[in-house]
Amino acid sequence: MDEPSVAALWWAVIASGVFHGVNPGMGWPLSVSAALMEGRRAALGKALLLLALGHFLAMSAILLPFTMIFALVDWQREIRIGAGVLVIAAGLYLLINRRHPRALARIKPTRLALWSFLAAMAHGAGLMLLPIYLGLCGIDEAEAGGHRAAADLMLSSLDISLTVALVHTAAMTLSGGAIAFGVYTWLGLKFLSKAWFNMDVLWSLSLVTVGTLAIWMAY
């Protein structure tokens, strides 16, 4: 894979992180709420770190299993197509079912990491990274290099999956944190009740788009 393509994929990792961070469904309003309730700015940073931890674990939980699957390099096209279908299915499901899981509302506000993990899983946030991750792993080179190359690929894919999850989470935390800081410092809680924006439809359509592109790239 040439360097421009690799760079474009890493920028896609960052862009998806920013997209997740801006989406209030990934939790930045909870950090504002925590800071306002405690009356100190430090609570904002603490809440953001807990949200980031949960999001990182959710991304890793989706990506790491595919590290093992890469040992089956003979099935690389099927893996990519299957991932694309999975992403599309998640997008269509969320587009049809607009209701948020009730379990998220039952989690205590103090358990932000757990809430973030479950919210990311429920929204299919990790699935959005799958096609990008598959493109970064260099599976085509391994297919031509035999079993040793496949073993090397599996080890390198582990590093890539964790790096993708880390870079993505950092971008999400910085973008969401910037909005949370602005709301907490200048706009206040009333802004959230009056200017709330819902990204559910855009989120669902983005999953369908990413899945479609993944299948197209597989061919």
Short mmCIF file of N, CA, C and O in Angstrom, two decimals, residues 84-202:
data_model
loop_
_atom_site.label_atom_id
_atom_site.label_comp_id
_atom_site.label_asym_id
_atom_site.label_seq_id
_atom_site.Cartn_x
_atom_site.Cartn_y
_atom_site.Cartn_z
N GLY A 84 -18.07 -5.25 5.95
CA GLY A 84 -18.91 -4.22 5.32
C GLY A 84 -20.38 -4.48 5.54
O GLY A 84 -21.15 -3.57 5.85
N VAL A 85 -20.79 -5.75 5.39
CA VAL A 85 -22.19 -6.11 5.60
C VAL A 85 -22.59 -5.85 7.06
O VAL A 85 -23.69 -5.37 7.35
N LEU A 86 -21.68 -6.17 7.98
CA LEU A 86 -21.95 -5.96 9.40
C LEU A 86 -22.16 -4.48 9.71
O LEU A 86 -23.08 -4.11 10.45
N VAL A 87 -21.33 -3.63 9.12
CA VAL A 87 -21.44 -2.18 9.34
C VAL A 87 -22.75 -1.65 8.75
O VAL A 87 -23.45 -0.84 9.38
N ILE A 88 -23.09 -2.10 7.54
CA ILE A 88 -24.34 -1.67 6.90
C ILE A 88 -25.54 -2.10 7.73
O ILE A 88 -26.49 -1.34 7.95
N ALA A 89 -25.51 -3.35 8.21
CA ALA A 89 -26.62 -3.86 9.02
C ALA A 89 -26.81 -3.03 10.28
O ALA A 89 -27.95 -2.72 10.67
N ALA A 90 -25.70 -2.66 10.91
CA ALA A 90 -25.79 -1.83 12.11
C ALA A 90 -26.40 -0.47 11.80
O ALA A 90 -27.24 0.03 12.54
N GLY A 91 -25.98 0.11 10.67
CA GLY A 91 -26.52 1.41 10.28
C GLY A 91 -28.00 1.36 9.99
O GLY A 91 -28.76 2.24 10.42
N LEU A 92 -28.43 0.32 9.28
CA LEU A 92 -29.86 0.18 8.95
C LEU A 92 -30.69 -0.07 10.20
O LEU A 92 -31.80 0.46 10.34
N TYR A 93 -30.14 -0.86 11.10
CA TYR A 93 -30.88 -1.14 12.35
C TYR A 93 -31.08 0.15 13.15
O TYR A 93 -32.18 0.42 13.65
N LEU A 94 -30.02 0.94 13.28
CA LEU A 94 -30.13 2.19 14.03
C LEU A 94 -31.01 3.20 13.32
O LEU A 94 -31.64 4.04 13.96
N LEU A 95 -31.06 3.11 11.98
CA LEU A 95 -31.90 4.03 11.23
C LEU A 95 -33.38 3.69 11.44
O LEU A 95 -34.23 4.59 11.50
N ILE A 96 -33.68 2.40 11.56
CA ILE A 96 -35.06 1.96 11.76
C ILE A 96 -35.48 2.09 13.22
O ILE A 96 -36.57 2.57 13.54
N ASN A 97 -34.59 1.66 14.10
CA ASN A 97 -34.88 1.70 15.54
C ASN A 97 -34.23 2.94 16.14
O ASN A 97 -33.05 2.94 16.44
N ARG A 98 -34.99 3.99 16.35
CA ARG A 98 -34.45 5.26 16.85
C ARG A 98 -34.37 5.30 18.38
O ARG A 98 -33.80 6.23 18.93
N ARG A 99 -34.96 4.35 19.05
CA ARG A 99 -34.97 4.38 20.51
C ARG A 99 -33.61 3.99 21.07
O ARG A 99 -32.98 3.04 20.61
N HIS A 100 -33.17 4.72 22.07
CA HIS A 100 -31.90 4.41 22.72
C HIS A 100 -32.10 3.29 23.74
O HIS A 100 -33.16 3.20 24.37
N PRO A 101 -31.09 2.45 23.91
CA PRO A 101 -31.23 1.33 24.86
C PRO A 101 -31.55 1.84 26.26
O PRO A 101 -30.89 2.75 26.77
N ARG A 102 -32.56 1.25 26.89
CA ARG A 102 -32.96 1.69 28.22
C ARG A 102 -31.89 1.40 29.26
O ARG A 102 -31.81 2.07 30.29
N ALA A 103 -31.06 0.40 28.98
CA ALA A 103 -30.02 0.04 29.95
C ALA A 103 -29.06 1.20 30.21
O ALA A 103 -28.53 1.34 31.32
N LEU A 104 -28.83 2.04 29.19
CA LEU A 104 -27.91 3.17 29.37
C LEU A 104 -28.45 4.16 30.39
O LEU A 104 -27.68 4.77 31.13
N ALA A 105 -29.76 4.33 30.44
CA ALA A 105 -30.36 5.28 31.38
C ALA A 105 -30.31 4.77 32.82
O ALA A 105 -30.47 5.55 33.76
N ARG A 106 -30.09 3.48 32.99
CA ARG A 106 -30.09 2.90 34.33
C ARG A 106 -28.70 2.87 34.96
O ARG A 106 -28.55 2.47 36.11
N ILE A 107 -27.68 3.26 34.19
CA ILE A 107 -26.32 3.27 34.72
C ILE A 107 -26.09 4.54 35.53
O ILE A 107 -26.43 5.63 35.09
N LYS A 108 -25.52 4.41 36.70
CA LYS A 108 -25.29 5.55 37.56
C LYS A 108 -24.34 6.55 36.89
O LYS A 108 -23.40 6.14 36.21
N PRO A 109 -24.55 7.85 37.11
CA PRO A 109 -23.69 8.87 36.50
C PRO A 109 -22.22 8.75 36.90
O PRO A 109 -21.35 9.23 36.19
N THR A 110 -21.97 8.09 38.04
CA THR A 110 -20.58 7.93 38.49
C THR A 110 -19.83 6.87 37.69
O THR A 110 -18.60 6.79 37.76
N ARG A 111 -20.55 6.05 36.94
CA ARG A 111 -19.92 4.98 36.17
C ARG A 111 -19.79 5.39 34.71
O ARG A 111 -20.32 4.75 33.80
N LEU A 112 -19.05 6.46 34.48
CA LEU A 112 -18.96 7.02 33.13
C LEU A 112 -18.22 6.11 32.17
O LEU A 112 -18.56 6.04 30.99
N ALA A 113 -17.18 5.42 32.64
CA ALA A 113 -16.43 4.53 31.76
C ALA A 113 -17.31 3.39 31.26
O ALA A 113 -17.29 3.05 30.07
N LEU A 114 -18.09 2.81 32.17
CA LEU A 114 -19.01 1.74 31.78
C LEU A 114 -20.06 2.27 30.81
O LEU A 114 -20.38 1.61 29.81
N TRP A 115 -20.61 3.45 31.10
CA TRP A 115 -21.61 4.04 30.22
C TRP A 115 -21.03 4.29 28.84
O TRP A 115 -21.67 4.00 27.82
N SER A 116 -19.82 4.83 28.79
CA SER A 116 -19.18 5.13 27.51
C SER A 116 -18.95 3.86 26.70
O SER A 116 -19.16 3.83 25.49
N PHE A 117 -18.50 2.80 27.37
CA PHE A 117 -18.26 1.52 26.69
C PHE A 117 -19.56 0.99 26.07
O PHE A 117 -19.60 0.62 24.89
N LEU A 118 -20.63 0.96 26.87
CA LEU A 118 -21.90 0.41 26.40
C LEU A 118 -22.53 1.31 25.33
O LEU A 118 -23.13 0.82 24.37
N ALA A 119 -22.38 2.63 25.48
CA ALA A 119 -22.94 3.56 24.49
C ALA A 119 -22.24 3.38 23.14
O ALA A 119 -22.90 3.37 22.09
N ALA A 120 -20.93 3.24 23.16
CA ALA A 120 -20.18 3.05 21.92
C ALA A 120 -20.55 1.73 21.25
O ALA A 120 -20.69 1.65 20.02
N MET A 121 -20.72 0.68 22.06
CA MET A 121 -21.11 -0.61 21.50
C MET A 121 -22.52 -0.56 20.93
O MET A 121 -22.80 -1.08 19.85
N ALA A 122 -23.43 0.09 21.67
CA ALA A 122 -24.82 0.16 21.23
C ALA A 122 -24.99 0.97 19.97
O ALA A 122 -25.85 0.69 19.13
N HIS A 123 -24.15 2.00 19.79
CA HIS A 123 -24.24 2.85 18.61
C HIS A 123 -23.41 2.32 17.43
O HIS A 123 -23.42 2.91 16.36
N GLY A 124 -22.68 1.22 17.64
CA GLY A 124 -21.86 0.68 16.56
C GLY A 124 -20.67 1.55 16.23
O GLY A 124 -20.20 1.57 15.09
N ALA A 125 -20.16 2.28 17.23
CA ALA A 125 -19.05 3.20 16.98
C ALA A 125 -17.80 2.47 16.51
O ALA A 125 -17.09 2.93 15.60
N GLY A 126 -17.51 1.31 17.10
CA GLY A 126 -16.33 0.57 16.70
C GLY A 126 -16.42 0.03 15.29
O GLY A 126 -15.41 -0.11 14.58
N LEU A 127 -17.64 -0.30 14.86
CA LEU A 127 -17.83 -0.83 13.50
C LEU A 127 -17.40 0.17 12.44
O LEU A 127 -16.96 -0.23 11.36
N MET A 128 -17.54 1.46 12.73
CA MET A 128 -17.15 2.47 11.76
C MET A 128 -15.65 2.43 11.46
O MET A 128 -15.20 2.81 10.39
N LEU A 129 -14.87 1.91 12.43
CA LEU A 129 -13.42 1.85 12.25
C LEU A 129 -12.97 0.61 11.49
O LEU A 129 -11.84 0.55 11.00
N LEU A 130 -13.83 -0.41 11.42
CA LEU A 130 -13.41 -1.69 10.83
C LEU A 130 -12.84 -1.57 9.41
O LEU A 130 -11.75 -2.07 9.15
N PRO A 131 -13.57 -0.95 8.47
CA PRO A 131 -13.03 -0.86 7.11
C PRO A 131 -11.70 -0.11 7.05
O PRO A 131 -10.82 -0.46 6.26
N ILE A 132 -11.55 0.91 7.88
CA ILE A 132 -10.29 1.67 7.91
C ILE A 132 -9.17 0.78 8.44
O ILE A 132 -8.07 0.73 7.89
N TYR A 133 -9.46 0.06 9.50
CA TYR A 133 -8.49 -0.84 10.10
C TYR A 133 -8.05 -1.93 9.13
O TYR A 133 -6.87 -2.24 9.00
N LEU A 134 -9.02 -2.51 8.43
CA LEU A 134 -8.69 -3.56 7.45
C LEU A 134 -7.77 -3.03 6.36
O LEU A 134 -6.87 -3.72 5.89
N GLY A 135 -7.99 -1.78 5.96
CA GLY A 135 -7.15 -1.19 4.93
C GLY A 135 -5.73 -0.91 5.40
O GLY A 135 -4.79 -0.90 4.59
N LEU A 136 -5.54 -0.70 6.70
CA LEU A 136 -4.22 -0.39 7.24
C LEU A 136 -3.36 -1.62 7.49
O LEU A 136 -2.15 -1.50 7.69
N CYS A 137 -3.96 -2.81 7.47
CA CYS A 137 -3.25 -4.00 7.91
C CYS A 137 -2.38 -4.66 6.83
O CYS A 137 -1.65 -5.59 7.13
N GLY A 138 -2.48 -4.22 5.59
CA GLY A 138 -1.64 -4.78 4.54
C GLY A 138 -1.88 -6.24 4.29
O GLY A 138 -0.94 -7.02 4.10
N ILE A 139 -3.13 -6.66 4.30
CA ILE A 139 -3.45 -8.08 4.15
C ILE A 139 -3.10 -8.62 2.77
O ILE A 139 -2.77 -9.79 2.61
N ASP A 140 -3.10 -7.78 1.75
CA ASP A 140 -2.76 -8.24 0.40
C ASP A 140 -1.32 -8.71 0.32
O ASP A 140 -0.99 -9.70 -0.34
N GLU A 141 -0.40 -7.99 1.01
CA GLU A 141 1.01 -8.38 1.00
C GLU A 141 1.20 -9.72 1.69
O GLU A 141 1.99 -10.56 1.28
N ALA A 142 0.44 -9.94 2.78
CA ALA A 142 0.56 -11.20 3.51
C ALA A 142 0.06 -12.37 2.69
O ALA A 142 0.59 -13.47 2.75
N GLU A 143 -0.97 -12.13 1.89
CA GLU A 143 -1.54 -13.20 1.07
C GLU A 143 -0.51 -13.72 0.08
O GLU A 143 -0.49 -14.90 -0.25
N ALA A 144 0.37 -12.82 -0.38
CA ALA A 144 1.38 -13.21 -1.35
C ALA A 144 2.63 -13.78 -0.68
O ALA A 144 3.47 -14.38 -1.33
N GLY A 145 2.74 -13.63 0.65
CA GLY A 145 3.97 -14.01 1.32
C GLY A 145 3.93 -15.32 2.08
O GLY A 145 4.92 -15.70 2.69
N GLY A 146 2.84 -16.01 2.10
CA GLY A 146 2.78 -17.31 2.75
C GLY A 146 2.45 -17.22 4.23
O GLY A 146 2.08 -16.19 4.75
N HIS A 147 2.65 -18.37 4.92
CA HIS A 147 2.23 -18.49 6.31
C HIS A 147 3.06 -17.62 7.25
O HIS A 147 2.55 -17.09 8.23
N ARG A 148 4.35 -17.48 6.97
CA ARG A 148 5.19 -16.64 7.84
C ARG A 148 4.72 -15.19 7.77
O ARG A 148 4.64 -14.50 8.79
N ALA A 149 4.40 -14.76 6.56
CA ALA A 149 3.90 -13.40 6.40
C ALA A 149 2.57 -13.24 7.12
O ALA A 149 2.27 -12.19 7.69
N ALA A 150 1.75 -14.29 7.09
CA ALA A 150 0.46 -14.23 7.78
C ALA A 150 0.66 -14.11 9.29
O ALA A 150 -0.06 -13.37 9.96
N ALA A 151 1.65 -14.85 9.83
CA ALA A 151 1.93 -14.76 11.26
C ALA A 151 2.43 -13.37 11.63
O ALA A 151 2.05 -12.80 12.66
N ASP A 152 3.32 -12.83 10.79
CA ASP A 152 3.81 -11.47 11.03
C ASP A 152 2.67 -10.47 10.96
O ASP A 152 2.62 -9.49 11.71
N LEU A 153 1.75 -10.71 10.03
CA LEU A 153 0.61 -9.81 9.87
C LEU A 153 -0.24 -9.80 11.14
O LEU A 153 -0.70 -8.75 11.58
N MET A 154 -0.44 -10.98 11.72
CA MET A 154 -1.29 -11.06 12.90
C MET A 154 -0.67 -10.25 14.05
O MET A 154 -1.38 -9.57 14.79
N LEU A 155 0.65 -10.33 14.20
CA LEU A 155 1.31 -9.58 15.26
C LEU A 155 1.26 -8.08 15.00
O LEU A 155 0.99 -7.28 15.90
N SER A 156 1.54 -7.69 13.75
CA SER A 156 1.50 -6.27 13.43
C SER A 156 0.09 -5.72 13.50
O SER A 156 -0.12 -4.56 13.87
N SER A 157 -0.89 -6.56 13.16
CA SER A 157 -2.28 -6.12 13.21
C SER A 157 -2.74 -5.83 14.63
O SER A 157 -3.59 -4.97 14.86
N LEU A 158 -2.16 -6.54 15.59
CA LEU A 158 -2.47 -6.28 16.99
C LEU A 158 -2.03 -4.87 17.38
O LEU A 158 -2.78 -4.13 18.01
N ASP A 159 -0.81 -4.52 16.97
CA ASP A 159 -0.31 -3.17 17.25
C ASP A 159 -1.16 -2.12 16.54
O ASP A 159 -1.48 -1.07 17.12
N ILE A 160 -1.52 -2.41 15.29
CA ILE A 160 -2.30 -1.45 14.52
C ILE A 160 -3.68 -1.25 15.14
O ILE A 160 -4.17 -0.12 15.25
N SER A 161 -4.31 -2.34 15.56
CA SER A 161 -5.66 -2.23 16.13
C SER A 161 -5.65 -1.37 17.38
O SER A 161 -6.53 -0.52 17.57
N LEU A 162 -4.65 -1.56 18.25
CA LEU A 162 -4.57 -0.76 19.47
C LEU A 162 -4.24 0.70 19.15
O LEU A 162 -4.75 1.61 19.80
N THR A 163 -3.37 0.90 18.15
CA THR A 163 -3.02 2.27 17.76
C THR A 163 -4.21 2.99 17.16
O THR A 163 -4.45 4.17 17.44
N VAL A 164 -4.96 2.28 16.30
CA VAL A 164 -6.16 2.88 15.70
C VAL A 164 -7.15 3.27 16.80
O VAL A 164 -7.70 4.38 16.79
N ALA A 165 -7.37 2.37 17.76
CA ALA A 165 -8.29 2.66 18.86
C ALA A 165 -7.81 3.85 19.68
O ALA A 165 -8.61 4.70 20.09
N LEU A 166 -6.49 3.92 19.91
CA LEU A 166 -5.93 5.00 20.72
C LEU A 166 -6.02 6.34 20.01
O LEU A 166 -6.44 7.34 20.59
N VAL A 167 -5.61 6.37 18.72
CA VAL A 167 -5.65 7.62 17.95
C VAL A 167 -7.08 8.11 17.80
O VAL A 167 -7.38 9.30 17.95
N HIS A 168 -7.98 7.18 17.49
CA HIS A 168 -9.39 7.52 17.34
C HIS A 168 -9.96 8.09 18.63
O HIS A 168 -10.66 9.12 18.63
N THR A 169 -9.67 7.43 19.76
CA THR A 169 -10.18 7.89 21.05
C THR A 169 -9.61 9.25 21.42
O THR A 169 -10.32 10.09 21.99
N ALA A 170 -8.33 9.48 21.11
CA ALA A 170 -7.73 10.78 21.39
C ALA A 170 -8.43 11.89 20.61
O ALA A 170 -8.73 12.96 21.15
N ALA A 171 -8.71 11.63 19.33
CA ALA A 171 -9.41 12.62 18.51
C ALA A 171 -10.82 12.86 19.04
O ALA A 171 -11.30 14.00 19.08
N MET A 172 -11.49 11.79 19.46
CA MET A 172 -12.83 11.92 20.01
C MET A 172 -12.81 12.75 21.30
O MET A 172 -13.65 13.65 21.50
N THR A 173 -11.86 12.47 22.16
CA THR A 173 -11.79 13.15 23.45
C THR A 173 -11.46 14.63 23.28
O THR A 173 -12.04 15.49 23.97
N LEU A 174 -10.54 14.94 22.37
CA LEU A 174 -10.16 16.34 22.15
C LEU A 174 -11.32 17.15 21.56
O LEU A 174 -11.58 18.28 21.99
N SER A 175 -12.01 16.57 20.57
CA SER A 175 -13.11 17.31 19.94
C SER A 175 -14.30 17.45 20.88
O SER A 175 -14.87 18.53 21.04
N GLY A 176 -14.67 16.34 21.52
CA GLY A 176 -15.77 16.39 22.48
C GLY A 176 -15.41 17.24 23.69
O GLY A 176 -16.25 17.99 24.21
N GLY A 177 -14.16 17.16 24.12
CA GLY A 177 -13.71 17.95 25.25
C GLY A 177 -13.73 19.44 24.95
O GLY A 177 -14.04 20.26 25.83
N ALA A 178 -13.39 19.81 23.73
CA ALA A 178 -13.41 21.23 23.35
C ALA A 178 -14.83 21.79 23.43
O ALA A 178 -15.05 22.90 23.93
N ILE A 179 -15.79 21.01 22.94
CA ILE A 179 -17.19 21.44 23.02
C ILE A 179 -17.65 21.50 24.47
O ILE A 179 -18.29 22.47 24.90
N ALA A 180 -17.31 20.48 25.25
CA ALA A 180 -17.70 20.44 26.65
C ALA A 180 -17.11 21.61 27.43
O ALA A 180 -17.79 22.24 28.26
N PHE A 181 -15.86 21.93 27.15
CA PHE A 181 -15.20 23.05 27.84
C PHE A 181 -15.88 24.37 27.50
O PHE A 181 -16.11 25.21 28.36
N GLY A 182 -16.22 24.54 26.20
CA GLY A 182 -16.90 25.76 25.79
C GLY A 182 -18.27 25.91 26.42
O GLY A 182 -18.66 27.00 26.87
N VAL A 183 -19.01 24.80 26.47
CA VAL A 183 -20.35 24.84 27.07
C VAL A 183 -20.26 25.13 28.56
O VAL A 183 -21.00 25.95 29.11
N TYR A 184 -19.31 24.47 29.23
CA TYR A 184 -19.16 24.67 30.68
C TYR A 184 -18.68 26.08 31.01
O TYR A 184 -19.17 26.71 31.96
N THR A 185 -17.74 26.61 30.22
CA THR A 185 -17.12 27.89 30.53
C THR A 185 -18.00 29.07 30.16
O THR A 185 -18.11 30.05 30.93
N TRP A 186 -18.66 29.00 29.00
CA TRP A 186 -19.37 30.18 28.50
C TRP A 186 -20.89 30.00 28.36
O TRP A 186 -21.64 30.96 28.57
N LEU A 187 -21.35 28.83 28.00
CA LEU A 187 -22.76 28.68 27.64
C LEU A 187 -23.63 28.16 28.77
O LEU A 187 -24.78 28.56 28.90
N GLY A 188 -23.12 27.22 29.54
CA GLY A 188 -23.88 26.72 30.67
C GLY A 188 -24.87 25.62 30.31
O GLY A 188 -25.07 25.27 29.14
N LEU A 189 -25.51 25.08 31.34
CA LEU A 189 -26.39 23.93 31.18
C LEU A 189 -27.64 24.28 30.37
O LEU A 189 -28.21 23.41 29.70
N LYS A 190 -28.10 25.52 30.43
CA LYS A 190 -29.30 25.90 29.71
C LYS A 190 -29.11 25.74 28.20
O LYS A 190 -30.06 25.47 27.47
N PHE A 191 -27.87 25.90 27.75
CA PHE A 191 -27.59 25.74 26.32
C PHE A 191 -27.92 24.34 25.86
O PHE A 191 -28.43 24.14 24.75
N LEU A 192 -27.63 23.34 26.70
CA LEU A 192 -27.87 21.95 26.33
C LEU A 192 -29.36 21.67 26.14
O LEU A 192 -29.76 20.91 25.25
N SER A 193 -30.19 22.28 26.98
CA SER A 193 -31.63 22.05 26.88
C SER A 193 -32.26 22.79 25.71
O SER A 193 -33.26 22.34 25.15
N LYS A 194 -31.65 23.90 25.30
CA LYS A 194 -32.23 24.71 24.22
C LYS A 194 -31.60 24.42 22.86
O LYS A 194 -32.25 24.59 21.83
N ALA A 195 -30.36 24.01 22.85
CA ALA A 195 -29.65 23.86 21.57
C ALA A 195 -29.17 22.44 21.34
O ALA A 195 -28.18 22.21 20.66
N TRP A 196 -29.85 21.46 21.91
CA TRP A 196 -29.46 20.05 21.72
C TRP A 196 -29.62 19.66 20.25
O TRP A 196 -30.61 19.98 19.62
N PHE A 197 -28.64 18.99 19.72
CA PHE A 197 -28.72 18.55 18.34
C PHE A 197 -28.60 17.03 18.27
O PHE A 197 -27.80 16.43 18.96
N ASN A 198 -29.45 16.44 17.46
CA ASN A 198 -29.53 14.99 17.36
C ASN A 198 -28.86 14.52 16.07
O ASN A 198 -29.24 14.94 14.98
N MET A 199 -27.87 13.65 16.21
CA MET A 199 -27.11 13.18 15.06
C MET A 199 -27.42 11.73 14.72
O MET A 199 -26.68 11.08 13.99
N ASP A 200 -28.53 11.20 15.25
CA ASP A 200 -28.82 9.77 15.07
C ASP A 200 -28.95 9.38 13.60
O ASP A 200 -28.42 8.35 13.17
N VAL A 201 -29.68 10.19 12.82
CA VAL A 201 -29.88 9.85 11.41
C VAL A 201 -28.55 9.94 10.65
O VAL A 201 -28.20 9.03 9.87
N LEU A 202 -27.79 11.02 10.90
CA LEU A 202 -26.49 11.16 10.25
C LEU A 202 -25.55 10.03 10.64
O LEU A 202 -24.81 9.51 9.81
#
